[in-house]
CSV table of C-alpha atoms in Angstrom, one decimal:
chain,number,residue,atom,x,y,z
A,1,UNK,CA,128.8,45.2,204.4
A,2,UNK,CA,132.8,44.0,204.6
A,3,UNK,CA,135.0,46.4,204.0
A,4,UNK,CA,138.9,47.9,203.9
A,5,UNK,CA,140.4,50.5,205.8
A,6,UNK,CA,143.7,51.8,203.5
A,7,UNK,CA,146.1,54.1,205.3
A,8,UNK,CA,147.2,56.4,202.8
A,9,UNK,CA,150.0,58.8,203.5
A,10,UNK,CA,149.6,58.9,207.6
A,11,UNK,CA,146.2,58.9,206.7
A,12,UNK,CA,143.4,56.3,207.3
A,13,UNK,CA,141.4,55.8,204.2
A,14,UNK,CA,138.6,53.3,204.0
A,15,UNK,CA,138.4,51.1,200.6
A,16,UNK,CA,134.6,49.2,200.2
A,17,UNK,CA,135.3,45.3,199.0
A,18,UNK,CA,134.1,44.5,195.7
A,19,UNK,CA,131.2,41.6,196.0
A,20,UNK,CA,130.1,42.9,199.3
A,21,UNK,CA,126.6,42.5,200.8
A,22,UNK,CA,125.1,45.5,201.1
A,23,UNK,CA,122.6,46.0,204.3
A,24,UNK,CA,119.3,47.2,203.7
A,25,UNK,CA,119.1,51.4,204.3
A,26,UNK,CA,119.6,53.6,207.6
A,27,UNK,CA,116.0,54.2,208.8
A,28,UNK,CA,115.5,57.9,207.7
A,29,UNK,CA,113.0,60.5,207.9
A,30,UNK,CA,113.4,63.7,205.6
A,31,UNK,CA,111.3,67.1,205.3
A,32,UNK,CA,111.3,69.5,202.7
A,33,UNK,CA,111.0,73.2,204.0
A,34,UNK,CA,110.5,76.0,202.2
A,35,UNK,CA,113.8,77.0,203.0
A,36,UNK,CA,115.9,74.3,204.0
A,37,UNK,CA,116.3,70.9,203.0
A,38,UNK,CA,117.2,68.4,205.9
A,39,UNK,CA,117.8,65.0,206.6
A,40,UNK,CA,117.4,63.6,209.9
A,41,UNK,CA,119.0,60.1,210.4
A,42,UNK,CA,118.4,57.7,212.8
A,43,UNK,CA,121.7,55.8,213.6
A,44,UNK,CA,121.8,51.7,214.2
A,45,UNK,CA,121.8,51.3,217.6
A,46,UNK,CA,125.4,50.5,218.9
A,47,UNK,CA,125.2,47.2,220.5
A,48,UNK,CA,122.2,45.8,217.4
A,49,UNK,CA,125.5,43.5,216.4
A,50,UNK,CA,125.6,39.9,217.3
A,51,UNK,CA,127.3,40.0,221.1
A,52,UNK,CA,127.8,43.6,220.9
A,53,UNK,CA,130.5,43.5,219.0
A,54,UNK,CA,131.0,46.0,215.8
A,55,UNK,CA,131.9,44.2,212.6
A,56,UNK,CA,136.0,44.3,212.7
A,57,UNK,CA,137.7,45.8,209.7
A,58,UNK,CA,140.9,44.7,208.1
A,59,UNK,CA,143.9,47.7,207.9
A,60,UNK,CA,146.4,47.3,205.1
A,61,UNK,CA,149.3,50.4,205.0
A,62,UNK,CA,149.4,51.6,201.5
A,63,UNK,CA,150.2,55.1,199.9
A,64,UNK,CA,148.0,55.9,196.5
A,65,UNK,CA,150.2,55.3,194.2
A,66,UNK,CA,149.9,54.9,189.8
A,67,UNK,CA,149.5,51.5,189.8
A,68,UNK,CA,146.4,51.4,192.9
A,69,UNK,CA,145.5,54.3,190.7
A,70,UNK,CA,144.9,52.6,187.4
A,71,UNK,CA,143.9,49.3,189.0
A,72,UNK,CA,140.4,51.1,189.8
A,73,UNK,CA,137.1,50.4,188.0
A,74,UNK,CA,133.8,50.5,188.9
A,75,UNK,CA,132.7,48.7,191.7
A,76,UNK,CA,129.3,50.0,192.2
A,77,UNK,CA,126.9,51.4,189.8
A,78,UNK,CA,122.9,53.1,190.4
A,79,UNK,CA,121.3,53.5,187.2
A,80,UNK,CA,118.2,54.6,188.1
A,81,UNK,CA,118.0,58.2,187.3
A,82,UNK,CA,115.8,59.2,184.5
A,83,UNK,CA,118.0,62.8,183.8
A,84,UNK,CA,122.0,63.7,184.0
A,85,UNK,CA,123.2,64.3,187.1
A,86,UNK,CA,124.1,68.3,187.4
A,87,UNK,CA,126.1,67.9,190.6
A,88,UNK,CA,126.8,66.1,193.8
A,89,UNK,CA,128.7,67.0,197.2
A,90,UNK,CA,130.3,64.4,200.1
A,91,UNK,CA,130.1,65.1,203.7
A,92,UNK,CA,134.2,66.1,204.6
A,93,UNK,CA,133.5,64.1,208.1
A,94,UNK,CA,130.4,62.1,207.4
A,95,UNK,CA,130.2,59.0,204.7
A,96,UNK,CA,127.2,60.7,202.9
A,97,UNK,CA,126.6,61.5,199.6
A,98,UNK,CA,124.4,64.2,198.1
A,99,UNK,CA,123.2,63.9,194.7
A,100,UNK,CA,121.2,66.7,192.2
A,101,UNK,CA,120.0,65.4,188.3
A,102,UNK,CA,118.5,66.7,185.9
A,103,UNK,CA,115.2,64.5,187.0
A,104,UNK,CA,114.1,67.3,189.5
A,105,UNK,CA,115.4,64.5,192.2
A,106,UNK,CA,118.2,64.9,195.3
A,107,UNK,CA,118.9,61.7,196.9
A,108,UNK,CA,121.0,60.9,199.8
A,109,UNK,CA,123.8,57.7,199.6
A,110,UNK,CA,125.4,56.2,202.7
A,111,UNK,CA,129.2,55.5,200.9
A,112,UNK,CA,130.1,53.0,203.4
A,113,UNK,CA,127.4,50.5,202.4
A,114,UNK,CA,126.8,52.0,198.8
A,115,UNK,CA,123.6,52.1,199.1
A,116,UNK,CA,120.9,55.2,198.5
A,117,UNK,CA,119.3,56.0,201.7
A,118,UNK,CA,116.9,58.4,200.3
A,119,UNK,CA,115.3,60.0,197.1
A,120,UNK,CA,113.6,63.3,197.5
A,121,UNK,CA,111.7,65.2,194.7
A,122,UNK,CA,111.7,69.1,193.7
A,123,UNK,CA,109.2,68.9,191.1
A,124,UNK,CA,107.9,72.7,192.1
A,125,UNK,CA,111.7,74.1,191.9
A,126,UNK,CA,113.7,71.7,190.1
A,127,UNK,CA,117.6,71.4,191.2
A,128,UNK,CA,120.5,72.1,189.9
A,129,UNK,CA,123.6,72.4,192.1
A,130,UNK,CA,123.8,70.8,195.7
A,131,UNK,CA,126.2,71.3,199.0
A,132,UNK,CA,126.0,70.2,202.3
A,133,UNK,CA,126.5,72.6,204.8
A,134,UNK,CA,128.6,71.9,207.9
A,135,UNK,CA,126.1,69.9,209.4
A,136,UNK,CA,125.4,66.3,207.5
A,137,UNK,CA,121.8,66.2,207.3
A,138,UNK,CA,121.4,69.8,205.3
A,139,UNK,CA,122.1,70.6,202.1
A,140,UNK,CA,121.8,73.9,200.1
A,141,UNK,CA,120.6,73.4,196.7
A,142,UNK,CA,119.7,76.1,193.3
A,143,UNK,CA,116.5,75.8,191.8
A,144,UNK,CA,116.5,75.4,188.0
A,145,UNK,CA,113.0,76.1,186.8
A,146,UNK,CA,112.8,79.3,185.3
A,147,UNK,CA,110.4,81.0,186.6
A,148,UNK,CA,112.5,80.6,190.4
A,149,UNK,CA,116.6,80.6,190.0
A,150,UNK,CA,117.0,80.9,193.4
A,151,UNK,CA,119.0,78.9,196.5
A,152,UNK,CA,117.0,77.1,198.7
A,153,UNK,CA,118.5,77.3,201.9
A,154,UNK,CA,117.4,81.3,202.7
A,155,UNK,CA,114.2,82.7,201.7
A,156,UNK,CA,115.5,84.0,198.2
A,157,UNK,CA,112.4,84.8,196.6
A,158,UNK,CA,113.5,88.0,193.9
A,159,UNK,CA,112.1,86.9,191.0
A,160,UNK,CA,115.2,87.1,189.1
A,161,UNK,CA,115.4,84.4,186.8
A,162,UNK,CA,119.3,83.7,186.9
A,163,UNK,CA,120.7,80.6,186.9
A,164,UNK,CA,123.6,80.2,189.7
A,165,UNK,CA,126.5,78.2,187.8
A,166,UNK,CA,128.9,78.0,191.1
A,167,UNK,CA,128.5,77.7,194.7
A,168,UNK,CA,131.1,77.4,197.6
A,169,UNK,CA,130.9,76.6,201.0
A,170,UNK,CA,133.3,78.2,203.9
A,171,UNK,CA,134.8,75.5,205.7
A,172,UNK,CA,135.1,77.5,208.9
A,173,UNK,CA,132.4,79.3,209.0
A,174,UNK,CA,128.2,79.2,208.1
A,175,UNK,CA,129.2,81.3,205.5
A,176,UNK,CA,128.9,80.9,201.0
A,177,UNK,CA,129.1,82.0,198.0
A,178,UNK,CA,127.2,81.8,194.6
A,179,UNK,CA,127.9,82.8,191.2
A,180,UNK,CA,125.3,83.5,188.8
A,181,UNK,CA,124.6,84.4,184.8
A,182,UNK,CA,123.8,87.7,185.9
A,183,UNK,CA,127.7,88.0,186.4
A,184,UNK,CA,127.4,88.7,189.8
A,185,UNK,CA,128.9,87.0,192.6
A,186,UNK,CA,127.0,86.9,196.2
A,187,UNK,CA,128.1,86.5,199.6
A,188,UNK,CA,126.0,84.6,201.9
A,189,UNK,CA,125.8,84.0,206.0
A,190,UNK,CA,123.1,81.4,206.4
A,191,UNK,CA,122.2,82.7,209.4
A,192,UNK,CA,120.5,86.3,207.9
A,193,UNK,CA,118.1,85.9,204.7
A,194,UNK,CA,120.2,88.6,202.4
A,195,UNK,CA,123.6,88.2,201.0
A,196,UNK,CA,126.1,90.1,202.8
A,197,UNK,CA,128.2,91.4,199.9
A,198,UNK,CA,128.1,91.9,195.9
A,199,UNK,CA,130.9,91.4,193.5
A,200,UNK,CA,130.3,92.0,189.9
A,201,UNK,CA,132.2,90.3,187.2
A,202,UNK,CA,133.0,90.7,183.5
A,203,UNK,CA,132.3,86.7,183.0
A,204,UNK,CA,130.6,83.3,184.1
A,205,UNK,CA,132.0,83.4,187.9
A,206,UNK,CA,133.7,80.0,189.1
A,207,UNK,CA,134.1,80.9,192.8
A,208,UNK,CA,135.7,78.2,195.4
A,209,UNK,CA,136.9,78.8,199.2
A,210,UNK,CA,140.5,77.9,200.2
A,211,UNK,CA,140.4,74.9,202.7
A,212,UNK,CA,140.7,77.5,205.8
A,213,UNK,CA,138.1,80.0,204.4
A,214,UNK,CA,140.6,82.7,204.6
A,215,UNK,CA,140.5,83.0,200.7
A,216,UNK,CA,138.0,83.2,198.0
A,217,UNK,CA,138.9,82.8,194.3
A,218,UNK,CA,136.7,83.7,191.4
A,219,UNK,CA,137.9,82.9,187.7
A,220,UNK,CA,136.3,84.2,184.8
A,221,UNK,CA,137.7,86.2,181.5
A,222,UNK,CA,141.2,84.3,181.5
A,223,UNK,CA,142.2,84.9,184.4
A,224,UNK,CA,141.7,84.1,188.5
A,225,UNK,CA,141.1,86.6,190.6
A,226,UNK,CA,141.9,86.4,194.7
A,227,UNK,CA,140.0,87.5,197.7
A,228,UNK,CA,140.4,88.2,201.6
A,229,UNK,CA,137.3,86.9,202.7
A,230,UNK,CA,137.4,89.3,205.7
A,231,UNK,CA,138.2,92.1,203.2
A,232,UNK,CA,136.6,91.4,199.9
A,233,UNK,CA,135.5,94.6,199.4
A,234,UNK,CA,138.8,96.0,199.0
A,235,UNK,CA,139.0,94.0,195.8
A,236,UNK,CA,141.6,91.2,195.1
A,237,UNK,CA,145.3,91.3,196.2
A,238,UNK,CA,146.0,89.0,193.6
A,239,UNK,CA,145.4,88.2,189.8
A,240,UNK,CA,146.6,85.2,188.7
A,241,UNK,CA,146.2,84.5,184.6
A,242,UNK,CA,145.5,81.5,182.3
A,243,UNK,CA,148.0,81.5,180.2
A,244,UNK,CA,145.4,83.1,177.2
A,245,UNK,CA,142.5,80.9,178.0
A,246,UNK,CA,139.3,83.2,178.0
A,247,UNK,CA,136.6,80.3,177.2
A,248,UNK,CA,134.1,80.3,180.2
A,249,UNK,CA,134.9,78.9,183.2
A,250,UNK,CA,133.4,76.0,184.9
A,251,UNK,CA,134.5,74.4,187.7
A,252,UNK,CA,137.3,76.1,190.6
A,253,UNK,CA,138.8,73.4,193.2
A,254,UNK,CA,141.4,74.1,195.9
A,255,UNK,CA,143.8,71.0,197.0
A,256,UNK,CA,143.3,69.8,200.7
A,257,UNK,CA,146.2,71.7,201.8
A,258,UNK,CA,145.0,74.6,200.1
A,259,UNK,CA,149.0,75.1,198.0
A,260,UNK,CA,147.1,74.1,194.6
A,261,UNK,CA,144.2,75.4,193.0
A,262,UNK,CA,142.4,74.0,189.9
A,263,UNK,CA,139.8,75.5,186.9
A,264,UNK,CA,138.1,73.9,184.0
A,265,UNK,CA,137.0,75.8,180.7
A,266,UNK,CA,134.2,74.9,178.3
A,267,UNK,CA,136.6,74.1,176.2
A,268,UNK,CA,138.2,71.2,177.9
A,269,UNK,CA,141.0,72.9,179.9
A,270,UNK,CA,141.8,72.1,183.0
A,271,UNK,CA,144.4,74.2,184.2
A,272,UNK,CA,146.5,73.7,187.5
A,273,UNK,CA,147.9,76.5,189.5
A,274,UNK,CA,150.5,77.1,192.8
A,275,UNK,CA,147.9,79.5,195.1
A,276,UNK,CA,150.2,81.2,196.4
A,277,UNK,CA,152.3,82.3,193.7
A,278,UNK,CA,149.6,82.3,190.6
A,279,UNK,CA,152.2,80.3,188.6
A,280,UNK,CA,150.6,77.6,186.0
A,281,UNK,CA,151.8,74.6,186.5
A,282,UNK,CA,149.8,72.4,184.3
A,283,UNK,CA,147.1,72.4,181.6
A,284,UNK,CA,145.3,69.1,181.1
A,285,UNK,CA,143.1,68.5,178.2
A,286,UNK,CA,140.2,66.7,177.4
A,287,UNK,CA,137.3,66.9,174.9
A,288,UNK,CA,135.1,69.6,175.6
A,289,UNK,CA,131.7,68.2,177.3
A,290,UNK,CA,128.6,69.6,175.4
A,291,UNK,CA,126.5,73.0,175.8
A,292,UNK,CA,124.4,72.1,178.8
A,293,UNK,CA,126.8,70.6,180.7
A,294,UNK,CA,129.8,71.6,182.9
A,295,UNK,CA,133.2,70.0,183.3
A,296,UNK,CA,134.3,69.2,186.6
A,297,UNK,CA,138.0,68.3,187.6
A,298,UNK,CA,139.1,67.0,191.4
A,299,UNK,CA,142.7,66.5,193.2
A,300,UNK,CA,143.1,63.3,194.9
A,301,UNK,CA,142.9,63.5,199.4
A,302,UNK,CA,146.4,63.8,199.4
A,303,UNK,CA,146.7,66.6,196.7
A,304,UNK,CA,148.8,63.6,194.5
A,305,UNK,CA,146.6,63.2,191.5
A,306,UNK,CA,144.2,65.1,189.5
A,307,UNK,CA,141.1,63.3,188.0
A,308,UNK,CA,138.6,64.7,185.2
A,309,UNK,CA,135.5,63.2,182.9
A,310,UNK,CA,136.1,64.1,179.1
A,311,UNK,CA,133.6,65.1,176.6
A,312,UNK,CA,134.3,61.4,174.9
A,313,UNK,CA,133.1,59.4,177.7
A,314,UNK,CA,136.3,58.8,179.3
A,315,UNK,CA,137.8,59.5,183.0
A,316,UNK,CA,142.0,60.4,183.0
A,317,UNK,CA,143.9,60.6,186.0
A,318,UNK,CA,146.9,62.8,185.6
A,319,UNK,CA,150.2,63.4,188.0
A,320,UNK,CA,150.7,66.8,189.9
A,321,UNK,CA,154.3,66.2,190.2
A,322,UNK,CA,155.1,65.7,186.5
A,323,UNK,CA,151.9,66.7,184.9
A,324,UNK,CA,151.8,63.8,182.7
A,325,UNK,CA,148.8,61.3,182.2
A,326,UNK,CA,148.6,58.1,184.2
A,327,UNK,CA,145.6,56.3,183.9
A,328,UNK,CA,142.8,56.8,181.5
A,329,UNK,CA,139.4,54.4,181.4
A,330,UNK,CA,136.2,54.5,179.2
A,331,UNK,CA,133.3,55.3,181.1
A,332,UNK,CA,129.7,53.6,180.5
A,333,UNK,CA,128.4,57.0,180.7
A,334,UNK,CA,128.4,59.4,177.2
A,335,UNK,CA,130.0,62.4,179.1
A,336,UNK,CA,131.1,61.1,183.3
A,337,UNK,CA,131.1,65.3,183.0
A,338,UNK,CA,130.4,65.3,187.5
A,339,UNK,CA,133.6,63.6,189.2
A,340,UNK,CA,134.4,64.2,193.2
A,341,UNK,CA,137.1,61.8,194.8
A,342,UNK,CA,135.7,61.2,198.4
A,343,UNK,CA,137.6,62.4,201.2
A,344,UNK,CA,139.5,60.3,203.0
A,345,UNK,CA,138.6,57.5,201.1
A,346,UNK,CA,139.9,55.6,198.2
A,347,UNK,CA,137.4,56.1,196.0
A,348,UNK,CA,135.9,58.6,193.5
A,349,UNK,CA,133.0,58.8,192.1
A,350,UNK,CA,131.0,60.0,188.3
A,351,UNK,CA,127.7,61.5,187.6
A,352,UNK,CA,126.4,61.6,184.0
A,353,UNK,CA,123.6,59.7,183.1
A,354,UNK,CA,124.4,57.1,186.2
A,355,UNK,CA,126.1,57.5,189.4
A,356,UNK,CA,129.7,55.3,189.3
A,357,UNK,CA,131.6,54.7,192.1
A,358,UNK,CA,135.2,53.8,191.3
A,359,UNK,CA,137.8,52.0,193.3
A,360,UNK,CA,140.6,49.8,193.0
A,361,UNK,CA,140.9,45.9,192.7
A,362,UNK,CA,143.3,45.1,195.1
A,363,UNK,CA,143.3,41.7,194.4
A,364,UNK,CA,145.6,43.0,191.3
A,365,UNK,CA,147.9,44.9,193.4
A,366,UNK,CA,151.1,43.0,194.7
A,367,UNK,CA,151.6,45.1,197.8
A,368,UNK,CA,148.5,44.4,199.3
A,369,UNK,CA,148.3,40.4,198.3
A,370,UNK,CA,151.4,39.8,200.0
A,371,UNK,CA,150.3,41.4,203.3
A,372,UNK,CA,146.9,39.6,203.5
């Protein structure tokens, strides 16, 4: 499949080309454990090109700006899920995509060629949210039925029928945490089957890691509360609030360089906050997404931008230096309520009822006809 490589800020950002060819799927073989899901790919042979010789790819220079920004629109769409999709996770170094929905189904996308590389089925446990771990090819998911709310990475069989509404991965280290119903927030090494420490909360947890896994945050009850990870038990060293927003929380995101920090409410907040010094910065709003569903927010790669679904089926892109809107579109999906922008690349994607990848038409954009 052709394909653009966008430098973005010092940054090398690869851009797929609308009206590509996609190549038929990576040959892949997959096993579902009892507790661990993996994916074991088996990569195209080097030299399988014509002459040996990889496909070449053209480089363009260009910074993500507002108008690449509202230029984009879907280029790719799969609309073959029979359930919403509850939550999906990239690969920070590989171009995989993980995908959880409602159908009881976790599928596996190669973002490079667009193109799902497997579908995998957990009709005993159902799914709910998914994460890669630091290795490309394993994933950590919840269950959903009710009779077994557990994670399916460690043997977590407790019969507690809790549904975990937030998990993190450390970025450093094999280490994560979960945040469940029960108001109780869990620690986790996967290397030992028990969580390695207990925080109790007065709330539905959001919990997110910091990009260097020093810091844990956990929001809930207005306000966002933050943790040493290497003393946690101490309690936080920080309280940052909402400004008087006490409606559930959702979704918690750091920034890449770790200096911003975002949370969404069930009531269509999305506020923006300086890490460091707990100020708020921004509050974005949207129309609340509906009961069963939770609202998900997500900076641009180079902390520039922050994008969010809506419960009116629309996507809005808003500045983090002025805090004002700059691109709005109307989704094909009733509530796009799932949105991740993929790292390193210039592209985002949506998960309702259908999984949208977005990216821009840079046949619109001045900058980059000139230089072709």
């Amino acid at each position: 499949a052709e394909s653009k490589t966008i430098s973005l800020n010092r940054q090398t950002f690869w851009c797929p080309k609308r009206n590509s060819t996609h190549s038929s799927s990576t040959p892949l073989l997959v096993a579902l454990g009892l507790d661990v899901l993996c994916f074991w790919v088996r990569e195209p042979e080097e030299d399988s090109m014509a002459g040996g010789q990889s496909e070449r790819e053209d480089r363009v220079s260009l910074e993500l700006t507002e108008e690449i920004l509202q230029s984009m629109e879907v280029g790719m769409a799969f609309r073959d899920y029979n359930g919403r999709i509850s939550s999906m996770d990239f690969h920070k170094t590989s171009n995989y995509l993980v995908t959880a929905s409602d159908d009881e189904s976790i599928r596996l996308y190669d973002i490079a060629s667009a193109t799902c590389l497997k579908t995998i089925n957990s009709k005993k446990y159902g799914v709910d949210l998914v994460s890669f771990t630091s290795h490309p090819t394993t994933v950590i998911y919840s269950s959903k039925n009710g009779w077994d709310e557990s994670l399916r990475l460690l043997s977590l069989h407790d019969n507690k029928y809790l549904r975990v509404v937030s998990l993190s991965l450390c970025p450093r280290k094999d280490c994560f945490i979960s945040g469940s119903l029960d108001r109780t927030v869990l620690l986790w090494d996967q290397r030992a089957e028990k969580c390695q420490g207990l925080l109790r909360v007065q709330g539905r947890p959001a919990a997110a890691y910091d990009d260097q896994g020093l810091v844990f945050a956990i929001g809930f009850g207005g306000y966002i509360r933050m943790f040493d990870s290497r003393r946690y038990e101490k309690g936080p060293f920080d309280i940052f609030s909402l400004g008087g927003d006490i409606s559930e929380a959702n979704c918690m995101k750091f920034s890449n360089d770790g200096r911003l920090m975002l949370l969404t409410t069930s009531n269509g907040h999305i506020h923006m906050l300086d890490s460091f010094r707990g100020t708020l910065l921004s509050t974005f709003n949207v129309k609340a997404v509906s009961n069963n569903s939770t609202l998900e927010a997500s900076f641009s790669p180079d902390g520039t931008f922050v994008i969010s679904g809506s419960g009116d089926g629309s996507v809005y892109a808003w500045s983090v230096r002025s805090g004002k809107e700059v691109a709005s579109w109307m989704s094909t999906e009733p509530e796009p309520t799932v949105i991740k922008w993929a790292p390193g690349s210039l592209m985002f994607v949506t998960g309702s009822s259908e999984l949208s990848f977005w990216i821009p038409d840079l046949s619109k954009l001045a900058a980059y006809v000139g230089r072709r």
